[in-house]
XYZ file of C-alpha atoms in Angstrom:
659
model
C 7.402 -12.060 34.594
C 7.522 -11.783 30.962
C 6.962 -9.019 28.644
C 3.623 -9.972 27.640
C 2.461 -10.418 31.274
C 3.801 -6.890 31.569
C 1.786 -5.424 29.107
C -1.271 -7.138 30.281
C -1.018 -5.111 33.675
C -0.294 -2.170 32.059
C -3.468 -2.493 29.549
C -5.536 -3.508 32.663
C -4.473 -0.621 34.651
C -5.373 2.046 31.891
C -8.928 1.235 32.534
C -10.406 2.153 29.299
C -12.996 -0.278 29.885
C -14.612 -1.702 33.031
C -13.476 -5.202 32.203
C -11.343 -6.740 29.560
C -12.113 -10.221 27.913
C -9.440 -12.654 27.064
C -10.264 -12.728 23.468
C -9.817 -8.890 23.496
C -6.296 -9.205 25.241
C -5.367 -11.967 22.995
C -5.743 -9.861 19.927
C -4.002 -7.346 21.202
C -0.919 -9.312 22.303
C -1.288 -11.612 19.351
C -1.456 -14.803 21.208
C -4.377 -17.271 22.088
C -7.076 -16.726 24.611
C -5.669 -19.791 26.627
C -2.053 -18.078 26.492
C -3.918 -14.810 28.125
C -5.752 -17.419 30.838
C -2.636 -19.053 31.948
C -0.971 -15.464 32.194
C -3.590 -14.520 34.531
C -2.176 -16.415 37.390
C 1.154 -15.099 37.266
C 0.032 -11.480 36.641
C -2.164 -11.925 39.930
C 0.705 -13.115 41.750
C 2.713 -9.962 40.959
C 0.286 -7.124 41.281
C -0.621 -8.676 44.694
C 2.942 -7.500 45.873
C 2.134 -3.909 44.918
C -1.492 -3.450 46.440
C -3.737 -4.904 43.751
C -5.273 -8.040 42.761
C -7.099 -9.374 39.310
C -10.715 -10.032 39.748
C -12.414 -12.116 36.930
C -16.210 -12.067 36.246
C -17.946 -14.528 34.026
C -19.088 -13.520 30.697
C -17.462 -10.214 31.302
C -13.532 -10.824 31.669
C -10.934 -9.464 33.911
C -10.177 -6.252 35.647
C -7.909 -4.787 38.450
C -9.027 -3.945 42.193
C -6.698 -1.401 43.630
C -6.345 -1.399 47.034
C -3.359 0.636 47.757
C -3.499 3.213 45.089
C -0.089 5.272 45.913
C 1.943 1.900 45.825
C 0.264 0.604 42.617
C 0.526 3.747 40.660
C 4.244 4.103 40.994
C 4.649 0.641 40.120
C 2.635 0.845 36.807
C 4.416 4.084 36.215
C 7.668 2.245 36.238
C 6.049 -0.596 34.352
C 5.143 1.697 31.605
C 8.620 3.301 31.575
C 10.485 0.089 31.204
C 7.955 -0.921 28.278
C 8.501 1.872 26.187
C 12.412 1.520 26.502
C 12.446 -2.052 25.895
C 12.104 -2.588 22.269
C 12.916 -6.161 22.163
C 9.290 -7.355 22.092
C 6.868 -4.621 22.692
C 3.873 -6.239 21.284
C 3.852 -3.518 18.476
C 2.840 -5.380 15.333
C 5.037 -2.898 13.016
C 8.203 -3.402 15.380
C 7.665 -6.851 15.630
C 7.490 -7.532 11.866
C 10.690 -5.102 11.337
C 12.544 -7.255 13.733
C 11.655 -10.772 12.181
C 12.567 -9.007 8.727
C 16.015 -7.746 10.046
C 16.860 -11.270 11.343
C 16.221 -12.977 8.236
C 18.179 -10.313 5.876
C 21.171 -10.118 8.481
C 21.958 -13.681 8.249
C 23.546 -15.551 5.233
C 23.270 -18.980 6.495
C 19.616 -18.520 7.097
C 17.190 -18.570 10.003
C 14.816 -21.440 11.643
C 11.232 -20.650 12.387
C 11.763 -22.659 15.481
C 14.392 -20.170 16.762
C 12.296 -17.312 15.930
C 9.388 -18.887 17.816
C 11.647 -19.336 20.876
C 13.131 -15.480 20.677
C 9.864 -14.009 20.412
C 7.769 -16.025 22.707
C 4.680 -16.082 19.871
C 2.566 -18.710 18.591
C 3.348 -20.219 15.185
C 0.037 -18.441 13.537
C 1.428 -15.115 14.889
C 4.710 -15.608 13.524
C 3.217 -16.893 10.340
C 1.614 -13.560 9.534
C 4.889 -11.852 10.270
C 6.812 -14.034 8.084
C 4.219 -13.568 5.215
C 4.518 -9.847 5.599
C 8.584 -10.081 5.590
C 8.132 -12.165 2.381
C 5.992 -9.608 0.904
C 8.167 -6.607 2.072
C 11.233 -8.431 0.397
C 9.456 -8.704 -3.129
C 9.187 -4.907 -2.972
C 13.133 -5.187 -3.384
C 13.211 -7.965 -5.794
C 14.144 -10.562 -3.162
C 12.999 -13.854 -2.750
C 12.970 -15.773 0.760
C 13.814 -19.852 0.294
C 12.874 -21.934 2.634
C 14.532 -25.343 3.461
C 14.636 -27.786 6.311
C 18.700 -27.705 6.118
C 19.061 -23.988 6.375
C 15.656 -22.307 7.497
C 14.704 -19.119 5.568
C 17.268 -17.525 3.681
C 17.302 -14.546 1.188
C 17.972 -14.593 -2.535
C 18.656 -11.714 -4.670
C 20.827 -9.187 -5.863
C 23.273 -7.105 -3.476
C 21.963 -3.868 -4.369
C 18.462 -4.844 -3.796
C 19.534 -6.333 -0.159
C 21.291 -3.269 0.490
C 18.148 -0.915 -0.395
C 16.019 -3.237 2.043
C 18.443 -2.809 4.614
C 18.520 0.779 4.692
C 14.993 0.954 4.815
C 14.698 -1.716 7.793
C 16.584 0.680 9.838
C 13.045 2.700 9.756
C 14.150 5.728 11.529
C 16.495 7.936 9.609
C 18.003 10.233 11.909
C 21.392 10.460 12.877
C 20.897 10.483 16.642
C 18.775 7.626 16.811
C 18.930 5.021 19.341
C 18.737 1.430 18.029
C 17.325 -1.745 19.672
C 20.521 -3.709 20.698
C 18.385 -6.828 20.284
C 19.078 -6.564 16.545
C 22.687 -6.588 17.097
C 23.647 -8.854 14.249
C 21.446 -6.582 12.174
C 22.919 -3.200 13.116
C 26.452 -4.835 12.543
C 25.586 -3.894 9.034
C 25.922 -0.202 9.746
C 28.584 -0.240 12.199
C 30.145 3.220 12.589
C 31.604 5.353 15.230
C 28.632 8.048 15.803
C 30.970 10.982 15.071
C 32.052 9.529 11.925
C 28.716 9.027 10.687
C 27.831 12.701 11.148
C 30.845 13.607 9.680
C 30.065 11.312 6.793
C 26.569 13.150 6.396
C 27.922 16.520 6.525
C 30.733 16.001 3.912
C 28.188 14.586 1.600
C 25.961 17.289 2.093
C 28.866 19.955 1.553
C 29.256 18.313 -1.894
C 25.082 18.530 -2.434
C 25.174 22.239 -1.708
C 27.809 23.102 -4.331
C 26.033 20.895 -6.997
C 22.729 21.670 -8.967
C 20.776 19.117 -7.212
C 18.790 19.043 -3.820
C 17.432 16.068 -1.481
C 15.192 16.354 1.310
C 16.474 15.927 4.685
C 15.142 12.638 5.443
C 16.918 11.390 2.271
C 20.097 12.842 3.356
C 19.605 10.610 6.470
C 18.819 7.709 4.601
C 21.614 8.566 1.929
C 24.223 8.874 4.760
C 23.312 5.129 6.240
C 23.791 3.793 2.692
C 27.471 5.302 2.630
C 28.100 3.555 5.999
C 26.393 0.170 4.686
C 27.877 0.330 1.059
C 31.495 0.666 2.558
C 30.795 -2.200 5.248
C 29.342 -4.805 2.524
C 32.038 -3.880 0.053
C 34.928 -4.437 2.629
C 33.213 -7.844 3.425
C 33.379 -9.165 0.106
C 29.678 -8.197 -0.908
C 29.915 -6.473 -4.442
C 27.356 -4.883 -6.665
C 27.177 -6.193 -10.271
C 24.999 -4.167 -12.496
C 23.979 -5.724 -15.883
C 25.475 -4.208 -19.048
C 22.219 -2.308 -20.192
C 21.667 -0.627 -16.895
C 25.770 0.396 -16.953
C 25.391 1.720 -20.398
C 22.301 3.836 -19.409
C 23.825 5.391 -16.383
C 27.463 5.881 -17.697
C 26.241 8.952 -19.833
C 24.220 10.615 -17.046
C 25.454 14.231 -15.788
C 24.676 13.608 -12.543
C 26.978 10.636 -12.676
C 29.805 13.426 -11.494
C 28.065 13.938 -8.266
C 28.595 10.481 -7.417
C 32.351 10.847 -8.293
C 32.638 14.330 -6.169
C 30.940 12.221 -2.923
C 33.179 9.262 -3.027
C 36.355 11.660 -3.396
C 35.166 14.206 -0.697
C 34.826 11.158 1.616
C 38.636 10.390 1.380
C 40.574 7.455 1.214
C 38.215 5.009 3.034
C 35.717 5.310 0.145
C 38.348 5.387 -2.806
C 37.763 1.359 -3.094
C 34.104 2.377 -4.240
C 35.032 4.992 -6.539
C 37.335 2.858 -8.350
C 34.647 0.174 -8.780
C 32.285 1.319 -11.721
C 29.564 -0.846 -10.598
C 29.405 0.701 -7.092
C 29.513 4.256 -8.594
C 26.939 3.766 -11.046
C 24.600 2.299 -8.786
C 25.170 5.273 -6.258
C 24.224 7.582 -9.175
C 20.848 5.630 -9.685
C 20.252 6.058 -5.869
C 20.971 9.579 -6.085
C 18.451 10.150 -8.791
C 15.798 8.216 -6.889
C 16.391 10.350 -3.876
C 16.365 13.825 -5.232
C 13.998 16.424 -4.261
C 11.046 16.665 -6.517
C 11.028 20.405 -7.785
C 9.351 22.206 -10.540
C 12.464 22.389 -12.841
C 12.758 19.818 -15.633
C 14.957 17.042 -14.976
C 18.098 16.549 -17.067
C 17.069 14.948 -20.556
C 19.276 11.833 -19.915
C 17.471 10.997 -16.879
C 14.131 11.539 -18.672
C 15.392 8.916 -21.319
C 16.247 6.637 -18.697
C 12.663 6.335 -17.532
C 11.821 5.275 -21.123
C 9.719 3.684 -22.441
C 7.714 3.525 -19.442
C 6.992 7.418 -18.575
C 5.356 7.938 -22.210
C 2.706 5.185 -21.298
C 2.219 6.144 -17.624
C 2.469 9.770 -17.180
C -0.709 10.622 -19.800
C -2.694 7.892 -17.536
C -1.647 9.580 -14.567
C -2.479 13.179 -15.654
C -5.927 11.854 -17.019
C -6.565 10.556 -13.585
C -6.506 13.980 -12.068
C -8.527 15.294 -15.208
C -11.420 12.978 -14.724
C -11.565 13.990 -11.216
C -11.966 17.292 -12.275
C -8.559 18.697 -10.620
C -6.886 20.738 -13.112
C -3.261 20.699 -12.517
C -1.224 24.362 -13.174
C 2.028 24.230 -15.018
C 4.123 23.703 -11.966
C 2.246 20.866 -10.490
C 2.219 19.013 -13.960
C 6.035 19.408 -13.983
C 6.412 17.885 -10.334
C 4.012 15.320 -11.414
C 6.225 14.484 -14.425
C 9.169 13.966 -12.043
C 7.467 12.305 -9.538
C 6.426 9.547 -12.156
C 10.042 9.291 -13.467
C 11.042 8.725 -9.827
C 8.494 6.117 -9.318
C 9.326 4.538 -12.427
C 13.022 4.120 -11.631
C 12.275 3.104 -8.077
C 9.830 0.195 -9.224
C 12.336 -0.805 -11.852
C 15.225 -0.942 -10.031
C 13.476 -1.919 -6.696
C 14.680 1.245 -4.596
C 11.317 1.988 -3.206
C 10.991 1.949 0.583
C 8.680 1.495 3.277
C 5.763 3.570 4.487
C 7.731 5.336 6.940
C 8.911 7.308 4.003
C 8.945 10.630 6.516
C 7.201 10.509 9.628
C 5.939 14.128 8.727
C 4.150 12.490 5.726
C 2.677 9.898 7.789
C 1.298 12.202 10.591
C -0.021 14.840 8.103
C -0.295 13.954 4.460
C -1.837 10.713 5.349
C -3.817 11.316 8.445
C -6.861 12.214 6.455
C -9.322 9.841 4.712
C -9.705 11.866 1.435
C -5.952 12.146 0.903
C -5.473 8.453 2.034
C -8.184 7.324 -0.868
C -6.909 9.376 -3.552
C -3.302 8.313 -2.918
C -4.333 4.547 -2.910
C -6.160 5.050 -6.145
C -3.343 6.915 -7.665
C -0.782 4.344 -6.526
C -3.031 1.386 -7.477
C -3.329 2.967 -11.153
C 0.459 3.383 -11.055
C 0.849 -0.218 -10.089
C -1.566 -1.402 -12.924
C 0.283 0.628 -15.606
C 3.632 0.033 -14.750
C 2.874 -3.996 -14.357
C 4.884 -4.064 -11.226
C 4.319 -3.546 -7.444
C 4.902 0.042 -6.283
C 6.362 0.726 -3.106
C 4.950 2.107 0.194
C 7.077 5.079 -0.429
C 5.095 6.234 -3.347
C 1.941 6.311 -1.484
C 3.695 9.010 0.756
C 4.650 10.772 -2.426
C 1.194 10.677 -3.775
C -0.143 11.802 -0.841
C 2.013 14.687 -0.417
C 1.238 15.709 -3.863
C -2.419 15.416 -3.554
C -2.220 17.226 -0.146
C -0.597 20.020 -1.781
C -2.738 20.317 -4.898
C -5.929 20.308 -2.760
C -4.663 22.861 -0.156
C -3.380 25.078 -2.718
C -6.152 25.352 -4.849
C -8.187 28.242 -3.392
C -11.902 28.093 -3.675
C -13.500 30.734 -6.092
C -13.534 34.286 -4.735
C -16.051 37.057 -5.033
C -14.747 40.170 -4.325
C -16.446 41.976 -1.445
C -17.923 45.598 -1.442
C -17.542 47.154 2.071
C -18.390 50.552 3.626
C -16.008 52.385 5.808
C -17.312 54.627 8.680
C -14.666 56.749 10.981
C -15.870 59.156 13.658
C -12.883 61.205 12.472
C -14.666 61.888 9.105
C -15.042 60.743 5.608
C -11.728 61.944 4.655
C -9.977 59.318 7.228
C -12.482 56.722 6.040
C -10.964 57.327 2.682
C -7.370 56.625 3.744
C -8.286 53.647 5.314
C -10.482 52.517 2.073
C -7.516 53.017 -0.030
C -5.075 51.609 1.893
C -7.307 48.189 2.292
C -8.152 48.063 -1.502
C -4.344 48.023 -2.087
C -3.756 45.360 0.495
C -6.469 43.215 -0.208
C -6.933 43.404 -4.131
C -8.054 39.908 -4.576
C -10.880 40.389 -1.679
C -12.290 43.484 -1.969
C -13.678 45.065 -5.113
C -15.008 48.690 -3.606
C -14.142 50.330 -0.143
C -16.744 53.178 -0.001
C -16.063 55.751 2.897
C -19.319 57.179 4.367
C -20.580 59.432 7.270
C -22.759 57.363 9.653
C -26.133 59.042 9.182
C -25.473 58.313 5.495
C -25.949 54.277 6.051
C -29.836 54.917 6.677
C -30.433 55.771 3.028
C -28.598 53.057 1.642
C -29.400 49.550 0.340
C -28.088 46.829 2.490
C -27.774 44.082 -0.051
C -25.818 46.460 -2.202
C -22.629 45.854 0.060
C -21.256 42.745 2.163
C -19.855 44.469 5.300
C -19.337 47.490 7.369
C -15.801 48.757 8.996
C -16.097 51.082 11.862
C -14.437 52.712 14.680
C -17.267 52.502 16.890
C -16.516 50.196 19.843
C -20.125 49.498 20.856
C -20.662 47.858 17.229
C -17.881 45.332 17.993
C -19.339 42.366 19.918
C -18.087 39.209 18.210
C -17.371 37.632 14.970
C -21.108 38.147 13.856
C -21.304 41.550 14.445
C -24.437 43.814 13.497
C -23.485 47.673 12.605
C -24.938 49.980 15.053
C -28.556 48.877 14.946
C -28.443 47.951 11.196
C -28.339 44.250 9.385
C -25.178 44.755 7.864
C -22.353 42.681 9.388
C -19.321 45.191 10.822
C -16.071 44.851 12.512
C -14.455 47.426 14.310
C -10.870 48.331 12.647
C -9.816 50.244 15.866
C -8.719 47.261 17.189
C -6.135 45.933 14.541
C -5.170 49.557 13.521
C -3.409 49.909 16.851
C -2.470 46.067 17.631
C -1.385 45.223 14.741
C -3.722 42.168 14.669
C -5.219 43.043 10.739
C -5.664 39.146 10.472
C -8.929 39.835 12.333
C -10.360 41.856 9.408
C -9.405 38.952 7.022
C -10.992 36.234 9.744
C -14.047 37.826 10.695
C -15.112 39.513 7.246
C -12.962 38.736 3.934
C -12.724 35.317 4.751
C -16.432 35.598 3.597
C -15.094 36.354 -0.052
C -14.592 32.452 -0.509
C -17.535 30.810 -2.251
C -17.292 27.346 -0.979
C -20.882 26.684 0.305
C -21.916 25.092 -3.319
C -19.325 22.435 -2.695
C -20.601 21.068 0.466
C -21.987 17.797 1.082
C -25.746 17.922 0.350
C -27.267 17.917 4.124
C -30.220 15.687 3.134
C -27.681 12.550 2.155
C -26.319 12.704 5.632
C -27.873 9.562 8.050
C -27.037 8.688 11.469
C -27.421 5.189 12.268
C -27.562 4.410 16.206
C -26.356 1.394 18.118
C -25.141 -0.465 15.197
C -24.243 -4.070 16.548
C -20.613 -4.648 15.302
C -20.231 -8.314 15.411
C -17.015 -8.538 13.035
C -15.639 -6.851 9.888
C -16.588 -9.575 7.619
C -20.142 -9.898 8.632
C -20.496 -5.692 8.330
C -18.821 -5.944 5.075
C -21.340 -8.382 3.906
C -24.144 -6.009 5.388
C -22.604 -2.824 3.742
C -22.302 -4.602 0.336
C -25.981 -5.812 0.519
C -26.997 -2.379 1.567
C -25.137 -0.126 -1.258
C -24.371 -2.250 -3.985
C -26.518 -1.379 -7.075
C -27.030 -4.798 -8.597
C -25.937 -8.273 -7.788
C -22.711 -8.313 -9.959
C -21.578 -5.098 -7.875
C -21.950 -7.093 -4.605
C -19.122 -9.224 -4.812
C -16.915 -6.473 -6.427
C -18.006 -4.072 -3.271
C -17.138 -6.956 -1.205
C -13.912 -7.368 -2.581
C -13.017 -3.853 -2.419
C -14.405 -3.062 1.212
C -11.764 -6.193 2.127
C -8.844 -4.833 0.700
C -9.408 -1.239 1.784
C -10.352 -2.411 5.019
C -7.497 -4.544 5.672
C -4.505 -3.027 3.894
C -5.676 0.712 3.558
C -8.167 2.059 5.891
C -6.341 3.110 9.126
C -8.538 4.231 12.264
C -8.900 7.900 12.891
C -9.161 8.199 16.745
C -12.371 6.261 17.430
C -13.493 6.187 13.723
C -13.262 3.969 10.793
C -14.137 6.146 7.243
C -14.931 3.914 4.085
C -14.866 5.058 0.912
C -16.674 3.209 -1.612
C -16.344 3.186 -5.539
C -19.305 5.328 -6.591
C -19.682 3.288 -9.784
C -20.456 0.070 -7.859
C -23.168 2.014 -5.574
C -26.793 2.635 -6.370
C -26.971 6.218 -4.727
C -24.665 8.765 -2.987
C -24.234 7.632 0.425
C -23.062 9.544 3.838
C -24.088 7.171 6.542
C -22.688 7.450 10.082
C -22.981 4.224 12.209
C -22.310 4.807 15.798
C -21.795 1.245 17.340
C -23.738 0.006 20.387
C -20.607 -1.219 21.735
C -17.027 -0.497 21.071
C -15.257 -3.239 18.935
C -11.974 -3.976 17.594
C -10.904 -3.181 14.185
C -7.627 -4.398 12.912
C -6.663 -3.993 16.544
C -7.993 -0.769 16.854
C -10.844 0.609 19.436
C -13.656 2.045 17.334
C -16.875 3.533 18.304
C -17.890 4.685 14.744
C -18.133 3.669 10.861
C -18.581 6.030 8.266
C -19.929 5.069 4.995
C -19.202 7.472 1.952
C -19.966 7.101 -1.673
C -20.428 10.422 -3.334
C -20.430 11.510 -7.087
C -17.773 14.399 -6.777
C -17.280 16.439 -9.692
C -14.375 18.768 -9.131
C -11.335 19.863 -6.843
C -13.431 22.181 -4.620
C -15.690 19.411 -3.796
C -12.763 17.066 -2.806
C -11.276 19.854 -1.061
C -14.506 20.475 1.107
C -14.812 16.983 1.706
C -11.248 16.518 2.941
C -11.382 19.038 5.604
C -14.785 17.951 6.795
C -13.921 14.397 7.206
C -10.751 14.856 8.821
C -12.213 16.972 11.560
C -15.319 14.861 11.908
C -13.410 11.794 12.173
C -11.439 13.122 14.987
C -13.207 15.197 16.955
C -16.032 13.969 18.433
C -17.526 17.613 19.781
C -17.584 18.386 15.956
C -18.840 15.071 14.825
C -21.992 15.498 17.284
C -22.282 19.211 15.793
C -22.477 17.843 12.535
C -24.900 15.275 13.014
C -27.058 17.876 14.488
C -26.800 20.518 12.512
C -24.807 19.500 9.297
C -24.843 22.705 7.192
C -23.590 25.146 9.916
C -21.189 22.541 10.977
C -19.581 22.334 7.651
C -19.558 25.967 6.982
C -17.992 26.519 10.352
C -15.208 23.673 9.330
C -14.507 25.284 6.066
C -14.166 28.734 7.574
C -11.980 27.665 10.345
C -9.712 26.015 7.577
C -9.371 29.348 5.754
C -8.743 31.559 8.893
C -5.201 33.087 8.954
């Protein structure tokens, strides 16, 4: 039984659906329906040994009928473990593409497509898609793939570009990573004793700590890999040869001394690289492009290195934020400037990376529809301005930056007026009031101590809440003071338990003024039982429904298709499509609930959310980001949002602001 047949068993035994069609399984496995149907005979023969059999129903598909649950469950568990540990041919699209690219770049003689077909046991059409991806990936690094009947597919390009590509194809930049032994030829490029590899990184880090520069942890892992690769390639006769203009620009940089110190610290093995000026200068360039982004000014010589592009690109990128009503502070402008410098150098010298810049970036900064949308817009602008293709690394960099900006710009604050009541008297209330004013100056305008009987003569609208030590007044988040209308919270709870965040979360959080920036609930529509036939058919329908005129229809189709195939991930079971407002006839917030689950870029989906809003500033983006993030991932919250949009949105934002 081959790997593909094992995957069929694992998929069928998961019972995500009552029946699986051959076409559905073919899309997952990236083979033809005919191949799946022929595999079913062998799958049936295999699982009969373990208390189960395949059942097939016309027009419905395949399922597993389990006779002995205990035996079959143990079999599937072992099968799943084997599948997770066997990385030669997991069926995972990203792993497959990486493996194909590794094969091509690690072979100096060339690779024949026929040999790849035999190794991966995939059809020509599927392998062709992987080869096209590999071609595009190599182009990011200034490499070309030439094809010939004599030597197959072969990489052409500069040695430094090859090395950058090789480092990125490692894919996981942690020194304890266990690599796939099936890519043995590629891994030989990084051949090094594990202890020695750690020693190299620690030696490099010691030099870095003693310098004026800093580097993110994931990049120190990359850099250690590069050092091993550089030495191995150099000792095998592969030399970096920089052009004179590049060398002239790099010779005068102050950061060059850091390169020298690193090679010196690594000892005699790396002396050959220290003595080769081209190797030394390229290491200097690589260091610049992997340095941490801080709010400090870059050395002036590095800024000059980014000319003339920086004077053209930076003003337009700054305008991108201004046009969206996102006003950056001084620190953010400095970081944006430094990030732009790095992006220019990465693109000019083909030093960019894959999307797997850092797993934290992918799982957090790029897991929100709004952050992803803005990141792609910014990356597309950079690509247009620079006139060259930007790397996937820059997407993660832009995503991180935008996430930081949205999360750290707080909503406007209207300071609160509070009443403090204590059973121990007004004096004790004054002590509490004074301490609260000192601790929360940004949130409290006035804290007035009163006796309980005085509350009867006070106007509720003049105050925002009451703090009291009477426990009977504390029944939940939305407390009602005694029998009065003013919201109240008991401070006796946090005075003795040290949980003063209860005060902030239940009362002071109301100082944030976010309600004006929520989505207009009149725009929100739910469309039930949408029959999803195919992505292309849906795209055509959405364009006809939303485009403002005939000319905009074609542009909207191209825009949706581009984002749908390349830039729109699936969040749990939901696709979020953010459309260009200039192409749409009105503001849109439509939630399509599919009649039947469907496949979208090999993901199972249940919902499609279509958005096109005239967003006027950072607070609207901030609110939309939180709302979409939650409702695209949480079915209960999405149902609540559809039933009562305003209450749901207020709840989501309040939760995002809690300590």
